[in-house]
XYZ file of C-alpha atoms in Angstrom:
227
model
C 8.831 -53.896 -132.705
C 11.623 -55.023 -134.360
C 14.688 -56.715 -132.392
C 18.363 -55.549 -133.004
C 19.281 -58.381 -135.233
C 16.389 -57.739 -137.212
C 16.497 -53.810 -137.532
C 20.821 -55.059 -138.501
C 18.911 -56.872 -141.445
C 16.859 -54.060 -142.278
C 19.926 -51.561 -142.326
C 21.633 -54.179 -145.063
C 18.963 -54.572 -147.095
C 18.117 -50.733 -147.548
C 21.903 -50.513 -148.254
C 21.721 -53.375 -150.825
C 18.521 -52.583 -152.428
C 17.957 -48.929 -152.152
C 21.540 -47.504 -152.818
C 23.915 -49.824 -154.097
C 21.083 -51.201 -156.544
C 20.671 -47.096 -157.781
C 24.677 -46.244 -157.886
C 25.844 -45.556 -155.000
C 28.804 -46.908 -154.868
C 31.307 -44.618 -151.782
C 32.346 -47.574 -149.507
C 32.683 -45.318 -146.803
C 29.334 -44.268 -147.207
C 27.848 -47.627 -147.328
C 30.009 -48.622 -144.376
C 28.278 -45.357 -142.625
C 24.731 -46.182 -143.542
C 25.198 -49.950 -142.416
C 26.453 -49.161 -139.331
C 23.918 -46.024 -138.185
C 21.224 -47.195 -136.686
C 18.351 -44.748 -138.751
C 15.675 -45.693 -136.472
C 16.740 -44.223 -133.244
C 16.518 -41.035 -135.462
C 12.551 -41.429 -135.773
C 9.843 -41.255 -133.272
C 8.571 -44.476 -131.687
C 5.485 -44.795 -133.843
C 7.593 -44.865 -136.837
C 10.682 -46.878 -136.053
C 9.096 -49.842 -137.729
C 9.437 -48.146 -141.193
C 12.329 -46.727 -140.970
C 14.616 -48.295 -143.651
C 11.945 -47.650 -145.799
C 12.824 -45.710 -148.707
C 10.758 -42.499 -148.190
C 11.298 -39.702 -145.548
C 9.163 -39.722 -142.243
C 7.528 -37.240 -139.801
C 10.033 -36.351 -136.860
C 7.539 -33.833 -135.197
C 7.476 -30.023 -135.503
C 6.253 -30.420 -139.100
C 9.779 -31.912 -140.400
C 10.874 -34.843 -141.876
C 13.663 -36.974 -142.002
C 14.744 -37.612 -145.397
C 14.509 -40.931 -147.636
C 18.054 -43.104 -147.031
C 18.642 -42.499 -151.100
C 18.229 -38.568 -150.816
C 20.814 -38.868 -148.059
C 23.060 -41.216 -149.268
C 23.011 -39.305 -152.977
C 24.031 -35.603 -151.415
C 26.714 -36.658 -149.302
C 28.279 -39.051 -152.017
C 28.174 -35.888 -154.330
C 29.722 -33.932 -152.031
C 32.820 -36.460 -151.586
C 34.075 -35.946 -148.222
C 37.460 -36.592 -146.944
C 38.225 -37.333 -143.062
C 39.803 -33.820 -143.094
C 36.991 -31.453 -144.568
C 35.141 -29.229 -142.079
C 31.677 -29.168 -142.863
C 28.637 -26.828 -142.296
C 25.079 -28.694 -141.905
C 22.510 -26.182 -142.115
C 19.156 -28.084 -140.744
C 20.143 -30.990 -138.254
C 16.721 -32.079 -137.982
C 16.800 -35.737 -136.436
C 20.526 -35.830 -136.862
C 20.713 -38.728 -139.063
C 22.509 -36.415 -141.915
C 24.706 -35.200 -139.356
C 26.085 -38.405 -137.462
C 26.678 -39.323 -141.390
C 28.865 -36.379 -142.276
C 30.432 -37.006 -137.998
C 31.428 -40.262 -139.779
C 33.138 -39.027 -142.578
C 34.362 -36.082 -141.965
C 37.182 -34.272 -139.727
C 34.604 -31.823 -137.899
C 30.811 -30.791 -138.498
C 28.887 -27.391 -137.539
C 25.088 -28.332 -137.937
C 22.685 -25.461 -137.479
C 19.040 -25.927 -136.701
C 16.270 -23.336 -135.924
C 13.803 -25.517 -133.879
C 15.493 -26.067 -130.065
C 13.334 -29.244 -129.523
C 14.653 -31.026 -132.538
C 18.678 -29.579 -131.847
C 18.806 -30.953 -128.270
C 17.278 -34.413 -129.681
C 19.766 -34.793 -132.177
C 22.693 -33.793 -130.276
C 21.908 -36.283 -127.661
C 21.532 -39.215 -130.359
C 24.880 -38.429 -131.623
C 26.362 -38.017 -128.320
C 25.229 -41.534 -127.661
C 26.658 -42.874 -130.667
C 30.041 -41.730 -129.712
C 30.591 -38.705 -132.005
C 32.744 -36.026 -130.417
C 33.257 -34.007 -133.639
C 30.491 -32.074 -133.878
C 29.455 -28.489 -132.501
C 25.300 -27.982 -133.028
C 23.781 -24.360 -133.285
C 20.152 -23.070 -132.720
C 19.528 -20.054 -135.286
C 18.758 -19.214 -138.824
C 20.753 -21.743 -140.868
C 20.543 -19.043 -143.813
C 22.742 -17.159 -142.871
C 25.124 -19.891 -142.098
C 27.935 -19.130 -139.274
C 30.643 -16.573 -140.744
C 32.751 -16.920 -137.268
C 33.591 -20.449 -138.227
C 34.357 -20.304 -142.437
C 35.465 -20.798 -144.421
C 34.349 -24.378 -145.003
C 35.431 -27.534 -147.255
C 31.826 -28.320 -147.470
C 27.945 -27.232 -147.371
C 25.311 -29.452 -146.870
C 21.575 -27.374 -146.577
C 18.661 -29.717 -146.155
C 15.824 -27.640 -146.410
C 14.721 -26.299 -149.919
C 16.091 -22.405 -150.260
C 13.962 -19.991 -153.071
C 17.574 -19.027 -154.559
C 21.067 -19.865 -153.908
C 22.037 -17.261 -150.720
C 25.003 -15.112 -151.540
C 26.234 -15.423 -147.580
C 26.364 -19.563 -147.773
C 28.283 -19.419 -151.402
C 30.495 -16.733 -149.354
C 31.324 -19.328 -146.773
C 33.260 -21.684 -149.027
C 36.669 -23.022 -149.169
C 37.841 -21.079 -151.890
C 40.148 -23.895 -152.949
C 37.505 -26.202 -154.414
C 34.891 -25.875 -151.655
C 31.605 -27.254 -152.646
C 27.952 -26.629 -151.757
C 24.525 -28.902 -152.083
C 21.382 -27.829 -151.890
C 17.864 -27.932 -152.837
C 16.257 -24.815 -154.574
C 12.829 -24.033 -155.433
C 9.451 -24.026 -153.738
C 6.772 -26.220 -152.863
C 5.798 -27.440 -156.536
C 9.119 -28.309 -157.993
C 13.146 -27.893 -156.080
C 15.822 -28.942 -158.101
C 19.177 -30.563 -155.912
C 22.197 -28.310 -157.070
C 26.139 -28.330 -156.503
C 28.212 -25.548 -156.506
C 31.707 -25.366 -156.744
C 34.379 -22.686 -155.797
C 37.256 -22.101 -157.353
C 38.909 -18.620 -155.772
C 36.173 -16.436 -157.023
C 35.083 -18.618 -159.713
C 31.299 -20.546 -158.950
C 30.479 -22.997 -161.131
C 26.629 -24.793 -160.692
C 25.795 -28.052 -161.565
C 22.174 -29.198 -161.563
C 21.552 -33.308 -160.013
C 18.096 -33.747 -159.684
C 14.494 -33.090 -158.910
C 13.676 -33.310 -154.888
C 11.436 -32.246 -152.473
C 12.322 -30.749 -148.986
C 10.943 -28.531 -146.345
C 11.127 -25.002 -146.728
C 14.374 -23.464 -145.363
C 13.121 -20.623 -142.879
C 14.955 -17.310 -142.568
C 16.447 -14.504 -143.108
C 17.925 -15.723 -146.523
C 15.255 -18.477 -146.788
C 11.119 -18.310 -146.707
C 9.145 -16.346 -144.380
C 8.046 -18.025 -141.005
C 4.248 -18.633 -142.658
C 5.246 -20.255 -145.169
C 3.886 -23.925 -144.901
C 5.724 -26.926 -144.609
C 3.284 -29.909 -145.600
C 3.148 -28.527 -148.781
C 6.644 -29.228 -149.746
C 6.849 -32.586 -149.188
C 4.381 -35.066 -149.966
């Protein structure tokens, strides 16, 4: 197993090789993704590999995704230290104790208990005080608390739900997420402007399904969206 020193090295090179290399370029981003430490985010068996660029099992049939897919929606979504943001699939928590470090305040929602308690206490650990985690259907996003400066979904929806798009800032609030099913999901950002929506397509992706109301059914299977 790799020492601290050595997973430090790791951290730099996936930052040098696997983002800056492919143009990312926020330097508070960077500064984030140097400083997390992405393999306490992964289970034992896979800490080893994980600056690797390609996501990774976390149990319950999810993944964590590849450092470039993170590092490429939350540059796109350009956060400032006072945006409050809605995560809807925490997952490991990596994402979120990325969007902790940029932004003013996160609400993270994620349907499987198991994985919600993990991440929370990984965060916790790291220090981050700004965040608020939820156990439901991340679909339907959490009216109580919009509207918010930005939405990050991280599980592949079949169309853009109406309820999310509803939730945004309508002073320039933006929204990323990946839409499609298992074959082909295409990464989107919307943008709201009062009641104006405009959509801008970024690229081709795969994620797991995003289960719910406003999402795919509970049978739906999730090895066969990501590879």
């Amino acid at each position: 197993m790799p020492t601290s020193c050595e997973y430090a090295r790791l951290r730099s090179r996936m930052v040098a090789e696997q983002l800056v290399k492919r143009g990312i370029c926020d330097s508070r981003l960077l500064d984030a993704m140097r400083s997390l430490p992405r393999h306490q985010f992964v289970p034992e068996e896979h800490k080893p590999r994980a600056y690797e660029d390609r996501p990774l099992p976390i149990g319950a049939r999810q993944t964590i995704s590849q450092p470039y897919i993170v590092a490429f929606m939350t540059e796109n979504l350009r956060l400032q230290p006072q945006h409050k943001v809605l995560e809807i699939g925490t997952g490991s928590g990596y994402q979120t104790a990325i969007l902790c470090h940029l932004a003013g305040y996160v609400y993270s929602i994620e349907r499987i208990s198991r994985l919600a308690k993990m991440a929370g206490e990984r965060i916790g650990n790291l220090g981050y005080g700004n965040l608020d985690i939820h156990i439901g259907d991340g679909s339907q996003g959490l009216p109580d608390q919009a509207p918010f400066d930005r939405i990050m979904v991280t599980a592949a929806a079949p169309r853009l739900p109406d309820v999310l798009r509803a939730q945004l800032n309508p002073r320039g609030g933006q929204l990323i997420l990946p839409i499609g099913d298992a074959p082909a999901q295409e990464l989107q950002l919307i943008t709201r402007a009062g009641g104006r929506f405009t959509t801008r397509s970024l690229l081709g992706c795969r994620f797991v399904p995003l289960i719910g109301r406003y999402g795919f059914d509970s049978q739906t299977d999730s090895a066969s969206f990501v590879s």
